[in-house]
């Protein structure tokens, strides 16, 4: 009775309803601090609930607001090139939700739930690109590119669910219809680029792989007199004015009928149901690229007045004033005759990146559940049929690389899965269980991966292209689990699992200099592709217990720990021989994943230190094993503390990413970093109340 599109599992969110005929008020107020940009943030929430009409009508209203200033310091490598990236990000989130339920009788109720969420993300990014021995237009030799980006993105999500639950004579019935809409609107995305050519550019990635060094015209990168910090040397290259709009609509209807029966004096039920989900998505983009055609010199110095990060990567690299987008736009609007629109590039970019698509899913299932004395048996089968249609554009170039025509095209795909499942649960004792499951499931490709559209960032020399031949992933899963409960104060569980995946999906990264708009520049292209088969075998263990058996003040200690080990192998077409295959680790799958938390809870006081560990994994496959990209293993350390003033009022504090753990990607070997991004630590303190 759950969606079949879930190989690793799914989360079933059940929203709360009003429970008391007295007005209940819950809320929180928080303030925080982000160390990387040394700015504060705030958050608040409020919940009201009450039941009316002799407890028949329940109303619950929620609202929350969150505003934060974030950032990151980042350096990246692409072949012989090096980038420095400085991000400043401001985010807000407004949430509204309501749940209204009406009890027609003690065994029958209807409900209406609504959710609205508004998220904004304002990004300011400064980027240096150091290109030794460049062969990129407009220069040949050594060059440094400097880009400033100013982008605002808004995401609006709304959802409405109307349903009912009825426990009738002889059977139980529940049903729901829902409508949800998600909009991602980028009203402006401005990127200003300037370039300077230098006589000598040396980059040393080997002496200190974690923080490479470089020199420009023989001057060390730590010297403030270095030419890469001289804005008067950067001549204006181009400016891109863009905006995007994406809309995603889901219409869903489902119904379930459960009929109890007796099997050899054992309680049992049979359950039948179906679900229809109709999904529509569109993505539109506007991209205007202007080049400077004026007669006067126009350098970055003319419009540089942007913010400066004086502590970029803790002062290891120097930053100076970036372009000020507002100052540049004022000049642009006052002098339109000095700029020329690249019309062909505009038409091509807007054509290849835009698309419309529909995805309709039809599902039906039948299952039965039987409770013997100590054994529960649950088995059934589900069928899901998916139909996909999409409209996109193909851009055709002539032999000279000039735009010839834009051809509207349509495409479609469909697939169906029969998904049988069997679950067994055996009660060894009242506190100990054994569980076994064998299941079939699948994972459908993302829209943006299957539609043959393209997303191209020529300034970053990167592109993502769709794959119309992409197939869904099929999975056969075996799970064996044991669990033991320590009364109400803890649990110890462990198990083994095996998964057999067919047509698994991975990201493939390859370089090409034949991209039509790139004018011979080497472009890194990423595309989702199917592998042949992947196998995973692993075990997991989890332990949680309040150590109340310890003496005196130690009885307030509590422990939570879990660990998962997964061995994986995946078969893909050989990257060296088209007639052969090769075996790699399954992309996206880490061998080791774990969490550990040690807490102290005694009376009104509660403190906890926790850590999360995620082992390394392949994120993208390259042209060969040496070009594969790995996300490095990561350990994050957090701490929280809370004090209950009384049973209605509680204060708390959080201290996150204490050790400033970075996000790191390397290529081939662990010493060849291609990305290291730091976020520093952040903290929040607040108060929660319940009246």
XYZ file of C-alpha atoms in Angstrom:
691
model
C 0.000 0.000 0.000
C 3.080 2.299 -0.352
C 4.644 3.786 -3.471
C 6.938 1.379 -5.286
C 9.373 4.139 -6.267
C 11.592 3.661 -3.199
C 14.678 1.435 -3.236
C 16.239 2.629 0.008
C 12.955 3.391 1.759
C 10.428 6.193 2.092
C 9.245 8.548 4.811
C 5.531 8.734 5.556
C 4.810 12.130 7.123
C 1.644 12.125 9.257
C 0.658 15.608 10.341
C -0.750 16.212 13.805
C -4.352 17.122 14.599
C -5.927 19.076 17.453
C -6.456 16.929 20.575
C -7.935 19.224 23.259
C -11.058 21.351 23.587
C -8.871 23.960 25.288
C -6.781 26.344 23.221
C -3.211 25.013 22.975
C -0.351 27.345 22.049
C 3.128 26.085 21.149
C 5.974 28.117 19.792
C 9.656 28.938 19.680
C 11.948 31.939 19.253
C 15.596 31.567 18.197
C 18.561 33.745 17.377
C 21.773 32.491 15.830
C 25.209 33.383 14.523
C 27.094 32.165 11.463
C 30.842 32.444 11.883
C 31.930 32.403 8.235
C 30.248 35.710 7.441
C 29.910 36.881 11.058
C 26.211 37.605 10.699
C 23.184 36.761 12.809
C 20.026 34.880 11.942
C 16.629 34.366 13.490
C 13.747 31.934 13.560
C 10.293 31.722 15.089
C 7.302 29.392 15.053
C 3.760 29.371 16.432
C 1.133 26.642 16.610
C -2.510 27.031 17.681
C -4.927 24.130 18.124
C -8.406 23.577 19.560
C -11.358 21.243 19.189
C -14.926 22.550 18.819
C -18.495 21.204 18.698
C -18.092 18.648 21.491
C -14.735 17.501 20.127
C -16.098 16.807 16.658
C -14.265 19.629 14.864
C -10.524 20.062 15.241
C -8.500 23.006 13.949
C -4.720 23.300 13.994
C -2.812 26.265 12.540
C 0.966 26.546 12.170
C 3.315 29.245 11.015
C 7.087 29.615 11.014
C 9.621 32.099 9.717
C 13.357 31.675 9.245
C 15.996 34.124 8.084
C 19.694 33.353 7.887
C 22.889 34.717 6.387
C 25.222 31.983 5.221
C 28.275 31.582 3.074
C 31.116 29.342 2.002
C 34.763 29.618 0.981
C 35.747 27.295 -1.792
C 38.584 26.471 -4.153
C 38.247 24.126 -7.139
C 40.430 22.539 -9.776
C 39.627 21.558 -13.357
C 42.623 20.014 -15.071
C 45.373 22.637 -14.966
C 42.930 25.410 -14.018
C 42.207 26.675 -10.511
C 39.226 28.599 -9.141
C 38.648 30.614 -5.982
C 34.965 30.982 -5.050
C 33.508 33.192 -2.341
C 29.782 32.890 -1.582
C 27.461 35.119 0.442
C 23.956 33.728 0.751
C 20.851 35.168 2.384
C 17.897 32.836 2.872
C 14.368 33.212 4.177
C 11.625 30.668 4.666
C 7.981 31.262 5.509
C 5.786 28.288 6.333
C 2.017 28.125 6.835
C -0.050 25.010 7.394
C -3.444 23.976 8.688
C -5.259 20.765 9.531
C -9.031 20.653 9.895
C -10.682 17.371 10.823
C -14.307 16.519 11.548
C -15.407 13.366 13.374
C -18.712 12.335 11.862
C -18.848 9.529 14.399
C -16.320 7.748 16.645
C -15.475 5.541 13.659
C -15.673 8.031 10.818
C -13.842 11.274 10.051
C -12.921 13.581 7.195
C -10.018 16.028 7.027
C -8.545 18.860 5.002
C -4.842 19.731 5.159
C -3.035 22.607 3.510
C 0.608 23.661 3.382
C 2.258 26.765 1.970
C 6.006 27.351 1.932
C 7.929 30.302 0.528
C 11.707 30.063 0.267
C 14.085 32.730 -1.076
C 17.799 32.429 -1.768
C 19.919 35.484 -2.612
C 23.409 34.526 -3.766
C 26.379 36.804 -4.293
C 29.399 34.982 -5.707
C 32.882 36.186 -6.554
C 34.990 33.852 -8.660
C 38.593 33.904 -9.897
C 39.585 31.422 -12.638
C 43.308 30.969 -13.255
C 43.959 29.475 -16.718
C 47.617 28.715 -17.511
C 48.563 28.378 -21.186
C 45.025 29.361 -22.138
C 43.544 28.681 -25.527
C 40.224 30.284 -24.702
C 38.732 33.167 -26.633
C 39.597 36.029 -26.630
C 43.176 35.337 -25.489
C 45.882 32.802 -26.084
C 48.506 32.442 -23.386
C 47.961 32.767 -19.647
C 44.802 34.431 -18.431
C 42.808 35.165 -15.297
C 39.040 35.472 -15.421
C 37.001 37.220 -12.768
C 33.240 36.768 -12.476
C 30.664 38.286 -10.150
C 27.227 36.737 -9.874
C 24.077 38.147 -8.281
C 21.083 35.820 -8.251
C 17.716 35.688 -6.519
C 15.753 32.443 -6.461
C 12.258 31.980 -5.041
C 10.573 28.658 -4.394
C 6.852 28.488 -3.672
C 5.261 25.201 -2.628
C 1.575 24.707 -1.843
C -0.340 21.512 -1.158
C -4.005 20.717 -0.441
C -5.242 17.322 0.739
C -8.863 16.297 1.252
C -9.603 12.829 2.584
C -11.483 10.591 4.957
C -11.201 7.497 7.157
C -14.183 5.276 7.891
C -14.291 2.138 10.047
C -17.468 0.568 8.736
C -19.278 -2.648 9.438
C -17.308 -5.388 7.695
C -14.576 -3.219 6.183
C -12.446 -0.081 6.597
C -12.151 2.647 3.976
C -9.763 5.575 3.520
C -9.324 7.893 0.552
C -7.640 11.145 -0.399
C -7.422 13.587 -3.271
C -4.639 16.155 -3.351
C -3.292 18.994 -5.417
C 0.220 20.367 -5.049
C 2.102 23.029 -6.931
C 5.766 23.967 -6.791
C 7.261 27.007 -8.498
C 10.933 27.874 -8.789
C 11.287 31.431 -9.994
C 14.625 33.134 -10.612
C 13.615 36.700 -11.486
C 17.193 37.735 -12.061
C 20.529 36.007 -12.485
C 23.287 38.438 -13.426
C 26.889 37.435 -14.075
C 29.577 39.931 -15.042
C 32.836 38.632 -16.490
C 36.216 40.282 -17.039
C 39.523 38.848 -18.274
C 43.182 39.777 -18.082
C 46.115 38.232 -19.931
C 49.369 37.795 -18.013
C 52.899 36.912 -19.091
C 53.438 34.096 -16.589
C 51.048 32.021 -14.483
C 52.297 29.121 -12.369
C 50.019 26.907 -10.237
C 51.432 24.368 -7.774
C 48.895 21.674 -6.852
C 51.403 19.209 -5.384
C 53.395 20.948 -2.643
C 50.263 21.507 -0.556
C 47.334 19.585 -2.115
C 44.884 21.010 0.431
C 45.666 24.646 -0.441
C 47.495 25.096 -3.772
C 49.798 28.041 -4.363
C 50.289 30.131 -7.485
C 52.249 33.067 -8.822
C 51.359 35.680 -11.411
C 54.188 37.279 -13.396
C 56.571 35.877 -10.801
C 54.772 37.462 -7.826
C 53.548 35.143 -5.044
C 49.795 34.848 -4.540
C 50.057 36.117 -0.941
C 51.561 39.415 -2.059
C 48.938 42.217 -2.151
C 50.796 43.671 -5.154
C 49.965 40.595 -7.259
C 48.441 41.514 -10.630
C 45.449 39.250 -10.109
C 44.235 41.821 -7.547
C 44.593 44.780 -9.925
C 41.121 45.481 -11.317
C 42.435 48.001 -13.850
C 44.077 45.110 -15.757
C 40.818 43.215 -16.295
C 39.087 44.121 -19.513
C 35.324 43.570 -19.656
C 34.376 40.348 -21.444
C 30.600 39.872 -21.254
C 27.555 40.150 -19.029
C 24.732 37.629 -18.811
C 21.231 38.669 -17.764
C 19.090 35.604 -17.142
C 15.928 34.449 -15.479
C 14.269 31.061 -15.190
C 10.823 29.780 -14.294
C 9.925 26.200 -13.428
C 6.496 24.925 -12.417
C 5.619 21.462 -11.133
C 1.988 20.387 -10.615
C 0.867 17.112 -9.021
C -2.724 15.863 -8.942
C -3.227 12.703 -6.912
C -6.120 10.452 -5.936
C -5.931 7.246 -3.898
C -8.268 4.813 -2.168
C -7.736 1.853 0.186
C -10.181 -0.774 1.404
C -9.307 -3.144 4.256
C -11.474 -6.177 5.076
C -10.835 -8.170 8.280
C -11.249 -11.944 8.319
C -10.294 -15.017 10.344
C -7.807 -17.616 9.185
C -7.768 -20.702 11.420
C -8.913 -18.527 14.347
C -6.149 -16.027 13.664
C -6.834 -12.336 13.006
C -6.183 -11.283 9.432
C -7.145 -8.703 6.856
C -7.004 -8.230 3.136
C -6.359 -4.776 1.703
C -6.965 -3.479 -1.806
C -6.366 -0.084 -3.312
C -5.174 2.124 -6.095
C -3.544 5.456 -6.790
C -3.320 7.874 -9.705
C -0.760 10.679 -9.890
C -0.720 13.147 -12.779
C 2.400 15.299 -12.896
C 3.122 18.279 -15.142
C 6.393 20.175 -15.307
C 7.667 23.047 -17.399
C 10.982 24.859 -17.427
C 11.589 28.155 -19.233
C 14.703 30.289 -19.395
C 15.646 33.726 -20.677
C 19.339 34.377 -21.302
C 20.753 37.592 -22.748
C 24.527 37.785 -23.251
C 25.984 41.191 -24.106
C 29.483 42.043 -25.302
C 31.071 45.480 -25.056
C 31.401 47.368 -28.361
C 32.249 50.839 -27.065
C 35.330 52.743 -28.199
C 36.645 53.652 -24.730
C 38.569 51.303 -22.468
C 36.155 49.507 -20.175
C 37.839 47.650 -17.344
C 36.688 46.103 -14.089
C 37.991 49.171 -12.324
C 35.074 51.136 -13.834
C 32.431 49.210 -11.917
C 34.254 47.440 -9.060
C 32.722 48.288 -5.714
C 31.483 44.922 -4.485
C 31.968 43.382 -1.045
C 35.376 42.069 0.033
C 35.986 38.942 2.118
C 38.998 39.835 4.246
C 39.209 36.336 5.721
C 38.709 34.136 2.673
C 39.730 30.569 3.571
C 41.090 31.996 6.842
C 43.305 34.447 5.011
C 45.154 31.867 2.926
C 44.160 33.697 -0.265
C 43.551 37.385 -0.884
C 40.359 38.876 -2.269
C 39.686 42.387 -3.527
C 36.678 44.385 -4.717
C 34.492 42.483 -7.129
C 32.092 43.963 -9.654
C 29.165 45.834 -8.179
C 26.107 44.587 -10.131
C 24.035 47.688 -9.339
C 26.823 50.019 -10.456
C 27.290 48.048 -13.667
C 23.558 48.006 -14.444
C 23.362 51.779 -14.060
C 26.132 52.163 -16.634
C 24.540 49.548 -18.898
C 21.155 51.288 -18.855
C 22.735 54.688 -19.488
C 24.912 53.433 -22.368
C 23.005 50.717 -24.274
C 24.763 51.690 -27.515
C 28.028 50.301 -26.087
C 26.727 46.728 -25.844
C 25.685 44.134 -28.397
C 23.384 41.174 -27.778
C 24.618 37.740 -28.926
C 21.335 36.841 -30.600
C 22.243 33.354 -31.829
C 23.577 32.344 -28.418
C 20.407 33.655 -26.793
C 18.121 31.683 -29.105
C 20.187 28.520 -28.757
C 20.449 28.640 -24.966
C 16.756 29.341 -24.440
C 15.782 26.602 -26.869
C 17.943 23.753 -25.575
C 17.300 24.356 -21.868
C 13.503 24.795 -21.932
C 11.056 21.891 -21.914
C 7.594 20.719 -20.923
C 6.859 17.238 -19.622
C 4.084 15.068 -18.230
C 4.460 12.022 -16.036
C 1.368 9.967 -15.204
C 1.564 7.082 -12.742
C -1.211 4.490 -12.261
C -0.944 1.982 -9.423
C -3.015 -0.842 -7.924
C -2.262 -3.404 -5.234
C -3.625 -6.303 -3.224
C -2.176 -7.549 0.056
C -3.042 -9.625 3.094
C -1.818 -9.687 6.665
C -2.187 -12.630 9.058
C -1.285 -12.578 12.768
C -0.523 -16.032 14.137
C 0.472 -16.463 17.782
C 4.059 -15.303 17.354
C 4.319 -14.899 13.610
C 3.017 -12.062 11.471
C 2.881 -12.711 7.720
C 2.282 -9.865 5.285
C 2.376 -10.406 1.550
C 1.060 -8.788 -1.580
C 1.735 -7.397 -5.006
C 1.645 -3.897 -6.457
C 1.656 -2.815 -10.093
C 2.767 0.638 -11.218
C 2.584 1.976 -14.759
C 4.418 5.198 -15.690
C 3.792 7.211 -18.856
C 6.124 10.103 -19.744
C 5.740 12.644 -22.557
C 7.867 15.721 -23.179
C 8.393 18.603 -25.609
C 11.851 20.034 -26.237
C 13.916 21.741 -28.929
C 16.820 20.580 -31.043
C 19.281 23.245 -32.149
C 20.927 22.673 -35.527
C 24.209 24.360 -36.540
C 25.733 24.617 -40.007
C 29.247 23.528 -40.958
C 30.649 26.880 -39.829
C 29.194 26.475 -36.337
C 26.514 29.133 -36.899
C 22.912 28.665 -35.785
C 20.870 27.200 -38.645
C 17.482 26.325 -37.157
C 15.595 25.381 -34.001
C 13.416 22.299 -34.387
C 10.604 21.573 -31.887
C 10.472 17.874 -31.032
C 8.443 15.535 -28.857
C 9.374 12.348 -27.081
C 7.874 9.754 -24.789
C 8.634 6.689 -22.738
C 6.624 4.279 -20.636
C 7.356 1.397 -18.309
C 5.589 -0.819 -15.809
C 6.717 -2.776 -12.756
C 5.127 -5.739 -10.988
C 6.265 -5.429 -7.367
C 5.664 -8.467 -5.124
C 6.603 -8.287 -1.436
C 6.702 -10.655 1.524
C 7.290 -9.602 5.161
C 7.640 -11.886 8.188
C 7.830 -10.840 11.839
C 8.433 -13.398 14.590
C 8.125 -12.491 18.284
C 10.903 -14.429 20.029
C 9.855 -12.862 23.350
C 7.620 -9.949 24.299
C 10.613 -7.621 23.824
C 12.466 -9.345 20.968
C 11.546 -9.708 17.294
C 12.967 -11.212 14.143
C 11.991 -9.646 10.815
C 12.516 -10.834 7.256
C 11.481 -9.212 3.980
C 11.949 -9.893 0.291
C 10.698 -7.075 -1.906
C 10.717 -5.681 -5.415
C 10.981 -1.913 -5.931
C 12.289 0.602 -8.448
C 13.454 4.207 -8.894
C 12.284 6.348 -11.771
C 14.683 8.827 -13.422
C 14.439 12.542 -12.662
C 12.695 14.725 -15.232
C 15.795 16.791 -15.892
C 17.806 13.623 -16.542
C 15.430 11.968 -19.003
C 14.331 14.977 -21.075
C 17.000 15.639 -23.754
C 17.398 19.288 -22.792
C 20.707 20.942 -21.930
C 21.979 23.261 -19.216
C 25.141 25.071 -20.217
C 27.411 27.433 -18.281
C 30.107 28.512 -20.723
C 31.832 30.755 -18.190
C 32.362 27.699 -15.978
C 32.974 25.478 -19.049
C 30.387 23.003 -17.802
C 27.257 21.490 -19.301
C 24.585 18.988 -18.279
C 22.622 17.169 -20.967
C 19.602 14.903 -20.721
C 19.392 11.290 -21.827
C 16.177 10.212 -23.540
C 17.275 6.554 -23.387
C 17.539 6.531 -19.593
C 15.746 3.577 -17.989
C 14.318 3.283 -14.462
C 16.233 1.271 -11.876
C 14.773 -2.079 -10.838
C 15.643 -3.592 -7.457
C 15.291 -6.930 -5.665
C 15.810 -6.517 -1.909
C 16.420 -9.013 0.917
C 16.436 -7.875 4.563
C 16.901 -9.809 7.811
C 16.619 -7.849 11.064
C 16.625 -8.625 14.784
C 15.565 -6.188 17.501
C 15.406 -6.208 21.282
C 13.679 -3.528 23.376
C 14.964 -2.599 26.839
C 11.510 -1.847 28.132
C 10.749 1.790 27.311
C 14.314 3.055 27.654
C 16.196 1.610 24.699
C 16.590 -0.726 21.753
C 19.319 -2.859 20.203
C 18.814 -3.865 16.585
C 20.898 -5.286 13.785
C 20.531 -6.926 10.440
C 21.917 -7.825 7.049
C 20.662 -6.751 3.645
C 21.234 -7.535 -0.009
C 20.138 -5.563 -3.048
C 20.317 -6.487 -6.717
C 19.887 -3.448 -8.985
C 19.211 -3.565 -12.704
C 19.897 -0.554 -14.969
C 21.226 1.528 -12.079
C 21.685 5.238 -12.831
C 24.969 7.083 -12.422
C 26.485 10.409 -13.452
C 29.027 10.215 -16.289
C 31.473 13.099 -16.815
C 33.413 13.552 -20.030
C 35.237 16.338 -21.828
C 34.503 17.579 -25.338
C 35.693 20.478 -27.470
C 32.965 19.958 -30.071
C 30.143 21.752 -28.287
C 28.727 24.206 -30.880
C 28.454 27.309 -28.661
C 31.840 26.783 -27.004
C 33.939 27.916 -30.005
C 36.472 25.128 -29.535
C 36.795 25.492 -25.755
C 37.028 22.242 -23.769
C 33.695 21.688 -21.980
C 33.075 19.235 -19.120
C 29.758 17.514 -19.844
C 27.750 15.600 -17.221
C 25.021 13.136 -18.207
C 22.953 10.553 -16.341
C 23.468 7.077 -17.802
C 22.435 3.496 -17.063
C 24.820 0.864 -15.828
C 24.084 -2.812 -16.327
C 23.823 -4.319 -12.854
C 24.852 -3.520 -9.291
C 24.919 -5.607 -6.118
C 25.006 -4.430 -2.520
C 25.606 -6.558 0.570
C 25.845 -5.079 4.020
C 24.892 -5.082 7.651
C 23.603 -2.482 10.075
C 23.472 -2.199 13.838
C 21.803 0.382 16.093
C 21.844 0.869 19.852
C 19.896 3.355 21.940
C 19.524 3.236 25.709
C 19.016 5.436 28.726
C 21.616 4.167 31.209
C 19.306 4.387 34.198
C 20.919 1.313 35.791
C 24.099 3.298 36.546
C 24.607 4.668 40.084
C 23.840 8.193 41.278
C 24.310 11.033 38.797
C 25.591 8.661 36.077
C 22.088 7.301 35.535
C 21.339 10.392 33.488
C 23.654 9.236 30.692
C 22.172 7.982 27.425
C 23.765 6.631 24.257
C 22.628 6.472 20.660
C 24.766 4.837 17.980
C 24.255 3.275 14.576
C 26.577 1.935 11.912
C 26.053 0.580 8.415
C 28.590 -1.229 6.260
C 27.837 -1.723 2.573
C 29.970 -3.572 0.039
C 28.943 -2.771 -3.527
C 29.953 -3.621 -7.055
C 28.525 -2.262 -10.284
C 28.983 -3.355 -13.883
C 29.240 -0.749 -16.625
C 30.356 -0.740 -20.232
C 34.131 -0.587 -20.319
C 35.507 2.903 -20.785
C 38.517 1.461 -22.610
C 36.845 -1.203 -24.785
C 33.297 -0.825 -26.163
C 33.011 -4.618 -26.476
C 33.810 -5.290 -22.794
C 32.517 -4.407 -19.327
C 34.234 -3.226 -16.161
C 33.372 -3.327 -12.461
C 33.346 -0.275 -10.176
C 31.951 0.612 -6.792
C 28.331 1.709 -7.033
C 28.347 5.501 -7.496
C 26.739 7.343 -4.602
C 27.180 4.441 -2.166
C 29.566 4.792 0.803
C 31.030 1.736 2.523
C 30.775 3.214 6.008
C 28.015 5.390 7.474
C 27.441 5.986 11.158
C 26.180 8.217 13.950
C 27.109 8.443 17.604
C 25.597 10.595 20.334
C 26.327 10.771 24.040
C 23.794 12.612 26.142
C 23.060 13.485 29.702
C 19.461 13.899 30.810
C 18.719 14.312 34.470
C 15.734 16.226 35.700
C 15.426 19.519 33.895
C 18.858 19.453 32.267
C 19.672 17.804 28.924
C 22.965 18.038 27.005
C 24.116 16.047 23.995
C 27.231 15.759 21.823
C 26.752 13.989 18.518
C 28.806 13.103 15.478
C 27.922 11.943 11.999
C 30.293 9.981 9.768
C 29.872 9.394 6.062
C 32.519 7.424 4.180
C 33.869 8.314 0.759
C 31.846 7.492 -2.349
C 31.998 7.950 -6.103
C 29.926 10.914 -7.210
C 30.699 10.846 -10.972
C 32.472 8.451 -13.338
C 34.967 9.968 -15.749
C 36.503 8.826 -19.025
C 38.715 6.426 -17.048
C 39.272 5.341 -13.444
C 41.786 8.129 -12.897
C 39.118 10.690 -13.801
C 36.452 9.391 -11.378
C 35.233 11.929 -8.824
C 34.957 10.936 -5.145
C 33.349 12.777 -2.250
C 35.779 12.376 0.637
C 34.738 10.881 3.968
C 33.312 13.438 6.377
C 32.796 13.680 10.150
C 30.640 16.443 11.604
C 30.531 17.223 15.316
C 27.546 18.996 16.907
C 26.426 19.803 20.446
C 23.067 20.755 21.976
C 21.909 21.698 25.467
C 18.481 22.391 26.958
C 17.026 23.359 30.325
C 13.368 23.054 31.290
C 12.418 26.070 33.397
C 9.081 24.366 34.044
C 6.797 21.981 32.174
C 5.730 24.775 29.805
C 8.949 26.670 29.179
C 12.296 25.427 27.888
C 15.518 27.132 26.778
C 18.090 25.499 24.530
C 21.274 26.081 22.534
C 22.864 24.412 19.490
C 26.470 24.492 18.295
C 26.855 22.937 14.831
C 29.802 21.895 12.653
C 32.164 22.608 15.517
C 35.276 21.372 13.700
C 34.552 23.260 10.443
C 34.369 20.033 8.461
C 34.642 20.818 4.725
C 32.949 19.250 1.718
C 35.777 17.731 -0.335
C 35.910 16.104 -3.762
C 38.973 14.451 -5.249
C 39.729 12.897 -8.621
C 41.294 9.461 -8.903
C 43.552 9.671 -5.853
C 42.953 11.314 -2.465
C 45.833 13.770 -3.028
C 44.264 15.219 -6.185
C 41.609 17.510 -4.742
C 39.288 19.207 -7.194
C 37.025 20.908 -4.634
C 37.318 21.941 -0.983
C 34.438 23.979 0.404
C 34.264 25.308 3.980
C 31.202 26.525 5.898
C 32.650 27.159 9.402
C 30.499 26.723 12.519
C 27.170 28.234 13.417
C 25.095 28.373 16.568
C 21.541 29.045 17.734
C 19.943 29.760 21.107
C 16.258 29.969 21.793
C 13.211 29.319 23.891
C 10.277 26.937 23.408
C 6.918 27.321 25.103
C 3.828 25.118 25.380
C 0.610 26.495 26.892
